[in-house]
Amino acid sequence: MLNDNSSDGTPGDANVSDFRGTGPLVEGNFRGSGQLASGRPYPGGTSINDLPDLSGDLALYIGGGESGIYTNLISKFESLYPDFSVQPSSNDSASLAQTIVSEVNNGVNKADMFWSIDASSLGYVADNDAYESLSNEAVGAVANSQFVGDDNAWAGVAGRARAVPYNTNQLRESDIPDTVQEFPNTDALRGTMGWAPTYGAFKSFVTAMRLSRGDGATRQWLVDMREAGTERYSNEYAVSQNVANGSLAAGFANHYYALRVKNQRPNAPLELAFTEGDAGALVNISGAMKIEGTEKGDLVDNFVRHLLSAEAQEFFTTVSFSYPMIKGVKPVAGLPTVDKLSPPDIDLSELSNVQDTIDLMEAASVSP
């Protein structure tokens, strides 16, 4: 599953035009390096060359957590467009969402745009009417309507799927049940798994379970997994590393953590399994939205179009190993495309109800 069997990646003649003499738009510029980024076809979708120039100053609230990957992309845009600059303010996405709502309610316009690492924070801003709708042109490239908020409140720009990294020396894919509800009673997994309850992605996963199965069933599942000996880690990269090392047979993590391990250790006995139709198959997004009261609405729309360009989507896919949001860009490493996954039927904006999840986890003695 983690082996990339794509073509040799020779760029098509129509898409390798230079941008103001900077060289090919993808190769050596927007495409990442390493085994998982090599041998890929040239991306489809709308090229930056076909979009209006970015021009003006953009005040951006940007959620932390991607280790500078997003600000690296912003720097690339700034180098391509000499009349464009971004003034970023960074904090965790949940705190920024609360700040935006407070500022809008008080008539203080400090930012034009919010770029969050998760849908829950976008949903919080939308629920509090602190946004302005993105244009149809801005969101038009997103291939799946689930990744665009109601009223064009936000647009997903990169995706991440919940997955089960497992050690191939200890388990076969057939050992992984199709639903997470079966995990506590699966002998091959008892006492062999790891999770990271303090991690925001895990809380979103539990929130999705609450939305689809109810609080009672979710609390019982947490108790059952805890009593089955699931080991606690500080983050999901550590979970994936320990699966690769053999300290764990399997774990719960966003898909890209296993890919980052695999990119560094190509021979690690590490693969990914995906559940079906439940919270274990949740596909969450990093997304962007326009803040109420901005005077830079057209610039925000154009910036979102750039985030959904062929080049930017190739960047997200090959640098952070995220799922692309547009047609024409393949996920790395032979991953199943989003349309082949089976996420739960929930509104991603509803992931904003995190406090009830925290209370439930504490009640299950799985402290977040």
mmCIF file of C-alpha atoms in Angstrom:
data_model
loop_
_atom_site.group_PDB
_atom_site.id
_atom_site.type_symbol
_atom_site.label_atom_id
_atom_site.label_comp_id
_atom_site.label_asym_id
_atom_site.label_seq_id
_atom_site.Cartn_x
_atom_site.Cartn_y
_atom_site.Cartn_z
ATOM 1 C CA MET A 1 0.000 0.000 0.000
ATOM 2 C CA LEU A 2 2.899 2.350 0.674
ATOM 3 C CA ASN A 3 4.764 1.536 -2.539
ATOM 4 C CA ASP A 4 4.417 4.124 -5.297
ATOM 5 C CA ASN A 5 3.815 2.425 -8.632
ATOM 6 C CA SER A 6 3.059 5.584 -10.626
ATOM 7 C CA SER A 7 4.591 6.475 -13.972
ATOM 8 C CA ASP A 8 8.029 7.911 -14.613
ATOM 9 C CA GLY A 9 6.767 11.474 -14.086
ATOM 10 C CA THR A 10 7.985 13.079 -17.312
ATOM 11 C CA PRO A 11 6.300 16.519 -17.403
ATOM 12 C CA GLY A 12 3.834 17.199 -20.184
ATOM 13 C CA ASP A 13 4.939 19.917 -22.607
ATOM 14 C CA ALA A 14 1.873 22.056 -21.965
ATOM 15 C CA ASN A 15 2.566 22.399 -18.260
ATOM 16 C CA VAL A 16 6.282 23.026 -17.905
ATOM 17 C CA SER A 17 6.262 26.707 -18.858
ATOM 18 C CA ASP A 18 8.483 28.946 -16.772
ATOM 19 C CA PHE A 19 7.024 31.436 -14.318
ATOM 20 C CA ARG A 20 8.924 34.710 -14.751
ATOM 21 C CA GLY A 21 12.097 32.740 -15.455
ATOM 22 C CA THR A 22 11.985 30.720 -12.241
ATOM 23 C CA GLY A 23 12.047 27.324 -13.958
ATOM 24 C CA PRO A 24 9.431 24.578 -14.076
ATOM 25 C CA LEU A 25 6.595 25.228 -11.656
ATOM 26 C CA VAL A 26 6.691 21.813 -10.035
ATOM 27 C CA GLU A 27 10.040 20.106 -10.496
ATOM 28 C CA GLY A 28 12.489 21.425 -7.914
ATOM 29 C CA ASN A 29 10.080 24.133 -6.789
ATOM 30 C CA PHE A 30 6.679 22.940 -5.560
ATOM 31 C CA ARG A 31 7.359 19.201 -5.505
ATOM 32 C CA GLY A 32 8.919 17.592 -2.446
ATOM 33 C CA SER A 33 11.952 15.343 -2.425
ATOM 34 C CA GLY A 34 12.538 11.773 -1.310
ATOM 35 C CA GLN A 35 11.363 8.356 -2.378
ATOM 36 C CA LEU A 36 7.638 9.037 -1.984
ATOM 37 C CA ALA A 37 7.796 12.179 -4.137
ATOM 38 C CA SER A 38 9.758 10.675 -7.011
ATOM 39 C CA GLY A 39 8.406 9.181 -10.199
ATOM 40 C CA ARG A 40 5.122 11.075 -10.199
ATOM 41 C CA PRO A 41 3.216 12.280 -13.262
ATOM 42 C CA TYR A 42 2.946 16.005 -13.811
ATOM 43 C CA PRO A 43 -0.103 17.243 -11.872
ATOM 44 C CA GLY A 44 -3.393 18.141 -13.481
ATOM 45 C CA GLY A 45 -5.672 20.943 -12.440
ATOM 46 C CA THR A 46 -5.421 24.699 -12.908
ATOM 47 C CA SER A 47 -1.847 25.983 -13.046
ATOM 48 C CA ILE A 48 -0.706 29.118 -11.261
ATOM 49 C CA ASN A 49 0.119 30.432 -14.723
ATOM 50 C CA ASP A 50 -3.607 30.488 -15.493
ATOM 51 C CA LEU A 51 -4.638 32.429 -12.367
ATOM 52 C CA PRO A 52 -4.630 36.198 -11.780
ATOM 53 C CA ASP A 53 -1.464 37.509 -10.137
ATOM 54 C CA LEU A 54 -1.468 37.789 -6.371
ATOM 55 C CA SER A 55 -1.090 41.451 -5.474
ATOM 56 C CA GLY A 56 -1.469 43.316 -2.180
ATOM 57 C CA ASP A 57 -0.989 42.705 1.524
ATOM 58 C CA LEU A 58 -2.866 39.865 3.229
ATOM 59 C CA ALA A 59 -3.286 39.650 6.993
ATOM 60 C CA LEU A 60 -3.490 35.931 7.724
ATOM 61 C CA TYR A 61 -4.296 34.023 10.902
ATOM 62 C CA ILE A 62 -2.616 30.657 10.395
ATOM 63 C CA GLY A 63 -2.944 27.643 12.668
ATOM 64 C CA GLY A 64 0.288 26.078 13.825
ATOM 65 C CA GLY A 65 1.063 22.394 13.753
ATOM 66 C CA GLU A 66 2.532 21.685 10.320
ATOM 67 C CA SER A 67 6.133 22.563 11.213
ATOM 68 C CA GLY A 68 6.415 25.526 8.891
ATOM 69 C CA ILE A 69 5.189 23.646 5.819
ATOM 70 C CA TYR A 70 2.396 26.113 5.153
ATOM 71 C CA THR A 71 4.564 29.187 5.704
ATOM 72 C CA ASN A 72 7.095 27.652 3.299
ATOM 73 C CA LEU A 73 4.404 27.609 0.615
ATOM 74 C CA ILE A 74 3.507 31.218 1.394
ATOM 75 C CA SER A 75 7.155 32.190 0.923
ATOM 76 C CA LYS A 76 7.113 30.553 -2.496
ATOM 77 C CA PHE A 77 4.108 32.641 -3.493
ATOM 78 C CA GLU A 78 5.760 35.805 -2.203
ATOM 79 C CA SER A 79 8.890 35.084 -4.232
ATOM 80 C CA LEU A 80 6.809 34.556 -7.381
ATOM 81 C CA TYR A 81 4.721 37.699 -6.899
ATOM 82 C CA PRO A 82 6.842 40.737 -5.908
ATOM 83 C CA ASP A 83 3.721 42.837 -5.225
ATOM 84 C CA PHE A 84 2.269 40.284 -2.810
ATOM 85 C CA SER A 85 3.050 39.916 0.889
ATOM 86 C CA VAL A 86 1.517 38.083 3.835
ATOM 87 C CA GLN A 87 1.529 39.215 7.442
ATOM 88 C CA PRO A 88 0.959 35.954 9.323
ATOM 89 C CA SER A 89 -0.141 35.597 12.936
ATOM 90 C CA SER A 90 0.303 32.041 14.179
ATOM 91 C CA ASN A 91 -1.236 30.187 17.097
ATOM 92 C CA ASP A 92 -3.083 26.922 17.534
ATOM 93 C CA SER A 93 -6.157 26.842 15.322
ATOM 94 C CA ALA A 94 -8.692 26.625 18.154
ATOM 95 C CA SER A 95 -7.297 29.734 19.860
ATOM 96 C CA LEU A 96 -7.249 31.655 16.587
ATOM 97 C CA ALA A 97 -10.872 30.704 15.908
ATOM 98 C CA GLN A 98 -11.892 32.105 19.297
ATOM 99 C CA THR A 99 -9.873 35.268 18.646
ATOM 100 C CA ILE A 100 -11.563 35.772 15.267
ATOM 101 C CA VAL A 101 -15.052 35.480 16.745
ATOM 102 C CA SER A 102 -14.165 37.892 19.552
ATOM 103 C CA GLU A 103 -12.665 40.451 17.169
ATOM 104 C CA VAL A 104 -15.573 40.298 14.748
ATOM 105 C CA ASN A 105 -18.085 40.655 17.579
ATOM 106 C CA ASN A 106 -16.211 43.734 18.791
ATOM 107 C CA GLY A 107 -15.828 45.272 15.330
ATOM 108 C CA VAL A 108 -12.048 44.890 15.338
ATOM 109 C CA ASN A 109 -10.778 43.797 11.928
ATOM 110 C CA LYS A 110 -7.228 42.529 12.386
ATOM 111 C CA ALA A 111 -7.130 39.723 9.823
ATOM 112 C CA ASP A 112 -8.454 39.077 6.339
ATOM 113 C CA MET A 113 -8.233 35.295 6.254
ATOM 114 C CA PHE A 114 -8.054 32.218 8.488
ATOM 115 C CA TRP A 115 -6.089 29.118 7.505
ATOM 116 C CA SER A 116 -6.839 26.349 9.986
ATOM 117 C CA ILE A 117 -5.289 22.907 10.265
ATOM 118 C CA ASP A 118 -8.674 21.325 11.008
ATOM 119 C CA ALA A 119 -12.346 21.599 10.153
ATOM 120 C CA SER A 120 -13.439 21.984 13.771
ATOM 121 C CA SER A 121 -11.929 25.473 14.064
ATOM 122 C CA LEU A 122 -13.405 26.493 10.730
ATOM 123 C CA GLY A 123 -16.762 25.238 11.931
ATOM 124 C CA TYR A 124 -16.508 27.301 15.114
ATOM 125 C CA VAL A 125 -15.976 30.517 13.145
ATOM 126 C CA ALA A 126 -18.793 29.619 10.756
ATOM 127 C CA ASP A 127 -21.197 28.750 13.589
ATOM 128 C CA ASN A 128 -20.587 32.202 15.046
ATOM 129 C CA ASP A 129 -21.170 34.025 11.713
ATOM 130 C CA ALA A 130 -17.677 35.520 11.732
ATOM 131 C CA TYR A 131 -16.991 34.774 8.065
ATOM 132 C CA GLU A 132 -17.818 35.954 4.565
ATOM 133 C CA SER A 133 -18.570 33.437 1.834
ATOM 134 C CA LEU A 134 -15.803 32.505 -0.553
ATOM 135 C CA SER A 135 -16.592 32.980 -4.226
ATOM 136 C CA ASN A 136 -17.732 30.067 -6.371
ATOM 137 C CA GLU A 137 -14.500 30.466 -8.372
ATOM 138 C CA ALA A 138 -12.447 30.116 -5.183
ATOM 139 C CA VAL A 139 -14.016 26.821 -4.128
ATOM 140 C CA GLY A 140 -14.756 25.445 -7.583
ATOM 141 C CA ALA A 141 -11.664 23.256 -7.838
ATOM 142 C CA VAL A 142 -12.488 21.198 -4.721
ATOM 143 C CA ALA A 143 -13.494 17.793 -6.047
ATOM 144 C CA ASN A 144 -15.631 16.610 -3.103
ATOM 145 C CA SER A 145 -18.505 18.766 -1.813
ATOM 146 C CA GLN A 146 -17.918 17.396 1.703
ATOM 147 C CA PHE A 147 -14.759 19.516 1.797
ATOM 148 C CA VAL A 148 -16.559 22.837 1.194
ATOM 149 C CA GLY A 149 -18.509 24.432 4.019
ATOM 150 C CA ASP A 150 -22.164 25.386 3.756
ATOM 151 C CA ASP A 151 -22.605 28.786 2.093
ATOM 152 C CA ASN A 152 -18.984 28.498 0.872
ATOM 153 C CA ALA A 153 -17.923 29.320 4.429
ATOM 154 C CA TRP A 154 -14.610 27.514 3.945
ATOM 155 C CA ALA A 155 -12.706 25.397 1.453
ATOM 156 C CA GLY A 156 -10.541 22.394 2.219
ATOM 157 C CA VAL A 157 -7.026 22.707 0.795
ATOM 158 C CA ALA A 158 -5.378 19.515 2.103
ATOM 159 C CA GLY A 159 -6.784 16.311 3.574
ATOM 160 C CA ARG A 160 -5.777 13.733 6.123
ATOM 161 C CA ALA A 161 -7.366 10.355 6.683
ATOM 162 C CA ARG A 162 -7.579 8.403 9.901
ATOM 163 C CA ALA A 163 -5.757 5.129 9.471
ATOM 164 C CA VAL A 164 -4.333 2.145 11.307
ATOM 165 C CA PRO A 165 -0.563 1.812 10.903
ATOM 166 C CA TYR A 166 0.439 -1.782 11.532
ATOM 167 C CA ASN A 167 3.682 -3.745 11.692
ATOM 168 C CA THR A 168 3.838 -6.269 8.852
ATOM 169 C CA ASN A 169 6.119 -8.574 10.841
ATOM 170 C CA GLN A 170 3.394 -8.971 13.474
ATOM 171 C CA LEU A 171 0.092 -8.531 11.634
ATOM 172 C CA ARG A 172 -1.508 -9.036 8.259
ATOM 173 C CA GLU A 173 -3.991 -6.555 6.810
ATOM 174 C CA SER A 174 -6.700 -9.181 7.289
ATOM 175 C CA ASP A 175 -6.061 -8.988 11.059
ATOM 176 C CA ILE A 176 -7.397 -5.415 11.079
ATOM 177 C CA PRO A 177 -11.215 -5.343 11.427
ATOM 178 C CA ASP A 178 -13.337 -3.255 9.063
ATOM 179 C CA THR A 179 -14.654 -1.057 11.912
ATOM 180 C CA VAL A 180 -12.959 0.346 14.997
ATOM 181 C CA GLN A 181 -15.859 -0.905 17.141
ATOM 182 C CA GLU A 182 -14.486 -4.423 16.647
ATOM 183 C CA PHE A 183 -10.969 -3.565 17.842
ATOM 184 C CA PRO A 184 -11.385 -4.118 21.628
ATOM 185 C CA ASN A 185 -12.543 -7.703 21.075
ATOM 186 C CA THR A 186 -9.989 -8.610 18.403
ATOM 187 C CA ASP A 187 -7.428 -10.933 20.009
ATOM 188 C CA ALA A 188 -4.646 -9.978 17.587
ATOM 189 C CA LEU A 189 -4.900 -6.328 18.728
ATOM 190 C CA ARG A 190 -5.401 -6.620 22.479
ATOM 191 C CA GLY A 191 -2.435 -5.182 24.373
ATOM 192 C CA THR A 192 -0.622 -4.351 21.148
ATOM 193 C CA MET A 193 -1.983 -0.919 20.155
ATOM 194 C CA GLY A 194 -1.091 2.712 20.791
ATOM 195 C CA TRP A 195 -2.951 6.032 20.681
ATOM 196 C CA ALA A 196 -2.359 9.725 21.465
ATOM 197 C CA PRO A 197 -5.432 11.023 23.344
ATOM 198 C CA THR A 198 -4.040 14.540 23.851
ATOM 199 C CA TYR A 199 -3.698 15.037 20.094
ATOM 200 C CA GLY A 200 -6.247 17.233 18.313
ATOM 201 C CA ALA A 201 -6.664 14.677 15.532
ATOM 202 C CA PHE A 202 -7.639 12.025 18.077
ATOM 203 C CA LYS A 203 -10.228 14.336 19.641
ATOM 204 C CA SER A 204 -11.713 14.957 16.189
ATOM 205 C CA PHE A 205 -11.844 11.175 15.688
ATOM 206 C CA VAL A 206 -13.698 10.736 18.988
ATOM 207 C CA THR A 207 -16.011 13.628 18.116
ATOM 208 C CA ALA A 208 -16.828 11.924 14.819
ATOM 209 C CA MET A 209 -17.630 8.741 16.743
ATOM 210 C CA ARG A 210 -19.949 10.687 19.054
ATOM 211 C CA LEU A 211 -21.746 12.202 16.059
ATOM 212 C CA SER A 212 -22.203 8.877 14.299
ATOM 213 C CA ARG A 213 -22.731 6.443 17.210
ATOM 214 C CA GLY A 214 -23.741 8.549 20.192
ATOM 215 C CA ASP A 215 -22.073 9.415 23.491
ATOM 216 C CA GLY A 216 -22.855 6.138 25.280
ATOM 217 C CA ALA A 217 -21.335 3.861 22.650
ATOM 218 C CA THR A 218 -18.315 6.146 22.271
ATOM 219 C CA ARG A 219 -17.624 6.223 26.003
ATOM 220 C CA GLN A 220 -17.887 2.423 26.177
ATOM 221 C CA TRP A 221 -15.479 2.037 23.249
ATOM 222 C CA LEU A 222 -12.911 4.262 24.959
ATOM 223 C CA VAL A 223 -13.244 2.252 28.176
ATOM 224 C CA ASP A 224 -12.936 -1.042 26.290
ATOM 225 C CA MET A 225 -9.831 0.106 24.404
ATOM 226 C CA ARG A 226 -8.232 1.374 27.607
ATOM 227 C CA GLU A 227 -8.968 -1.914 29.376
ATOM 228 C CA ALA A 228 -7.565 -3.796 26.363
ATOM 229 C CA GLY A 229 -4.170 -2.272 27.186
ATOM 230 C CA THR A 230 -3.888 0.438 24.550
ATOM 231 C CA GLU A 231 -0.651 2.319 25.250
ATOM 232 C CA ARG A 232 -0.584 6.101 25.493
ATOM 233 C CA TYR A 233 1.829 8.309 23.467
ATOM 234 C CA SER A 234 2.303 12.068 23.240
ATOM 235 C CA ASN A 235 1.643 12.294 19.495
ATOM 236 C CA GLU A 236 0.720 10.189 16.490
ATOM 237 C CA TYR A 237 4.144 10.362 14.871
ATOM 238 C CA ALA A 238 5.471 8.565 17.965
ATOM 239 C CA VAL A 239 2.717 5.971 17.588
ATOM 240 C CA SER A 240 3.730 5.359 13.975
ATOM 241 C CA GLN A 241 7.433 5.202 14.861
ATOM 242 C CA ASN A 242 6.797 2.613 17.556
ATOM 243 C CA VAL A 243 4.723 0.527 15.163
ATOM 244 C CA ALA A 244 7.614 0.599 12.699
ATOM 245 C CA ASN A 245 10.043 -0.327 15.490
ATOM 246 C CA GLY A 246 7.885 -3.272 16.566
ATOM 247 C CA SER A 247 7.146 -1.892 20.048
ATOM 248 C CA LEU A 248 3.506 -1.800 18.938
ATOM 249 C CA ALA A 249 1.721 -4.047 16.477
ATOM 250 C CA ALA A 250 -0.700 -1.290 15.424
ATOM 251 C CA GLY A 251 -2.059 2.112 16.392
ATOM 252 C CA PHE A 252 -4.381 4.999 15.619
ATOM 253 C CA ALA A 253 -2.934 7.901 13.612
ATOM 254 C CA ASN A 254 -3.458 10.216 10.690
ATOM 255 C CA HIS A 255 -2.231 8.537 7.529
ATOM 256 C CA TYR A 256 0.690 10.856 6.810
ATOM 257 C CA TYR A 257 2.648 10.015 9.957
ATOM 258 C CA ALA A 258 3.311 6.511 8.689
ATOM 259 C CA LEU A 259 4.332 7.985 5.340
ATOM 260 C CA ARG A 260 6.830 10.292 7.020
ATOM 261 C CA VAL A 261 8.338 7.313 8.818
ATOM 262 C CA LYS A 262 8.375 5.331 5.574
ATOM 263 C CA ASN A 263 10.007 8.191 3.663
ATOM 264 C CA GLN A 264 12.886 8.148 6.160
ATOM 265 C CA ARG A 265 12.994 4.362 6.528
ATOM 266 C CA PRO A 266 11.867 2.796 3.237
ATOM 267 C CA ASN A 267 12.381 -0.752 4.492
ATOM 268 C CA ALA A 268 10.434 -0.342 7.737
ATOM 269 C CA PRO A 269 7.820 -3.119 8.185
ATOM 270 C CA LEU A 270 5.013 -0.577 8.182
ATOM 271 C CA GLU A 271 1.738 -0.476 6.263
ATOM 272 C CA LEU A 272 -1.630 1.263 6.574
ATOM 273 C CA ALA A 273 -5.101 -0.195 6.912
ATOM 274 C CA PHE A 274 -8.344 1.787 6.644
ATOM 275 C CA THR A 275 -11.667 1.043 8.299
ATOM 276 C CA GLU A 276 -14.992 1.597 6.552
ATOM 277 C CA GLY A 277 -17.906 3.935 7.199
ATOM 278 C CA ASP A 278 -17.041 4.813 10.791
ATOM 279 C CA ALA A 279 -15.033 7.379 12.739
ATOM 280 C CA GLY A 280 -11.896 5.362 12.056
ATOM 281 C CA ALA A 281 -12.274 6.359 8.408
ATOM 282 C CA LEU A 282 -12.681 10.086 9.074
ATOM 283 C CA VAL A 283 -11.131 12.382 6.455
ATOM 284 C CA ASN A 284 -10.446 15.783 8.009
ATOM 285 C CA ILE A 285 -9.076 18.829 6.233
ATOM 286 C CA SER A 286 -6.887 21.854 6.547
ATOM 287 C CA GLY A 287 -8.935 24.713 5.140
ATOM 288 C CA ALA A 288 -9.214 28.429 4.512
ATOM 289 C CA MET A 289 -11.952 30.988 5.052
ATOM 290 C CA LYS A 290 -12.593 34.702 4.619
ATOM 291 C CA ILE A 291 -13.074 36.714 7.812
ATOM 292 C CA GLU A 292 -16.086 38.980 8.244
ATOM 293 C CA GLY A 293 -15.265 42.647 7.672
ATOM 294 C CA THR A 294 -12.195 42.186 5.484
ATOM 295 C CA GLU A 295 -11.586 44.739 2.759
ATOM 296 C CA LYS A 296 -9.420 42.217 0.869
ATOM 297 C CA GLY A 297 -12.147 39.783 -0.160
ATOM 298 C CA ASP A 298 -11.009 39.485 -3.776
ATOM 299 C CA LEU A 299 -7.424 38.845 -2.686
ATOM 300 C CA VAL A 300 -8.566 36.148 -0.255
ATOM 301 C CA ASP A 301 -10.538 34.450 -3.044
ATOM 302 C CA ASN A 302 -7.522 34.556 -5.349
ATOM 303 C CA PHE A 303 -5.211 33.235 -2.638
ATOM 304 C CA VAL A 304 -7.546 30.280 -2.030
ATOM 305 C CA ARG A 305 -7.522 29.601 -5.778
ATOM 306 C CA HIS A 306 -3.729 29.484 -5.572
ATOM 307 C CA LEU A 307 -3.901 27.026 -2.653
ATOM 308 C CA LEU A 308 -6.032 24.820 -4.901
ATOM 309 C CA SER A 309 -3.764 25.177 -7.932
ATOM 310 C CA ALA A 310 -1.982 22.186 -9.453
ATOM 311 C CA GLU A 311 1.333 23.378 -8.041
ATOM 312 C CA ALA A 312 0.143 23.983 -4.471
ATOM 313 C CA GLN A 313 -1.748 20.688 -4.387
ATOM 314 C CA GLU A 314 1.377 18.870 -5.554
ATOM 315 C CA PHE A 315 3.248 20.674 -2.766
ATOM 316 C CA PHE A 316 0.808 19.538 -0.058
ATOM 317 C CA THR A 317 0.811 16.011 -1.456
ATOM 318 C CA THR A 318 4.576 15.521 -1.731
ATOM 319 C CA VAL A 319 5.846 17.666 1.159
ATOM 320 C CA SER A 320 3.350 16.945 3.952
ATOM 321 C CA PHE A 321 1.930 13.775 2.304
ATOM 322 C CA SER A 322 -1.585 15.185 2.632
ATOM 323 C CA TYR A 323 -4.497 14.142 0.460
ATOM 324 C CA PRO A 324 -5.018 16.484 -2.516
ATOM 325 C CA MET A 325 -8.362 18.259 -2.780
ATOM 326 C CA ILE A 326 -8.503 18.528 -6.583
ATOM 327 C CA LYS A 327 -8.792 16.130 -9.473
ATOM 328 C CA GLY A 328 -5.600 15.573 -11.430
ATOM 329 C CA VAL A 329 -3.250 15.252 -8.437
ATOM 330 C CA LYS A 330 -2.633 11.741 -7.097
ATOM 331 C CA PRO A 331 -1.953 10.927 -3.446
ATOM 332 C CA VAL A 332 1.530 9.574 -2.781
ATOM 333 C CA ALA A 333 2.672 6.009 -2.224
ATOM 334 C CA GLY A 334 -0.214 4.265 -3.922
ATOM 335 C CA LEU A 335 -2.692 5.397 -1.256
ATOM 336 C CA PRO A 336 -6.356 4.893 -2.110
ATOM 337 C CA THR A 337 -7.860 8.094 -3.460
ATOM 338 C CA VAL A 338 -10.380 9.932 -1.281
ATOM 339 C CA ASP A 339 -13.281 8.626 -3.348
ATOM 340 C CA LYS A 340 -12.121 5.057 -2.577
ATOM 341 C CA LEU A 341 -12.186 5.666 1.166
ATOM 342 C CA SER A 342 -15.372 5.260 3.198
ATOM 343 C CA PRO A 343 -15.565 8.134 5.718
ATOM 344 C CA PRO A 344 -18.538 8.540 8.090
ATOM 345 C CA ASP A 345 -21.476 10.586 6.803
ATOM 346 C CA ILE A 346 -21.033 13.658 9.004
ATOM 347 C CA ASP A 347 -20.745 17.404 8.482
ATOM 348 C CA LEU A 348 -17.083 18.243 9.172
ATOM 349 C CA SER A 349 -18.134 21.608 10.641
ATOM 350 C CA GLU A 350 -19.778 19.699 13.496
ATOM 351 C CA LEU A 351 -16.346 18.588 14.670
ATOM 352 C CA SER A 352 -16.231 21.995 16.391
ATOM 353 C CA ASN A 353 -18.101 20.536 19.385
ATOM 354 C CA VAL A 354 -14.907 19.483 21.149
ATOM 355 C CA GLN A 355 -15.756 20.291 24.787
ATOM 356 C CA ASP A 356 -18.342 17.508 24.992
ATOM 357 C CA THR A 357 -15.700 15.157 23.598
ATOM 358 C CA ILE A 358 -13.185 16.222 26.241
ATOM 359 C CA ASP A 359 -15.776 15.690 28.985
ATOM 360 C CA LEU A 360 -16.605 12.228 27.631
ATOM 361 C CA MET A 361 -12.963 11.208 27.393
ATOM 362 C CA GLU A 362 -12.399 12.272 30.990
ATOM 363 C CA ALA A 363 -15.458 10.278 32.059
ATOM 364 C CA ALA A 364 -13.906 7.224 30.340
ATOM 365 C CA SER A 365 -10.591 7.834 32.163
ATOM 366 C CA VAL A 366 -8.892 8.530 28.854
ATOM 367 C CA SER A 367 -7.647 11.967 29.815
ATOM 368 C CA PRO A 368 -7.182 14.339 26.869
#
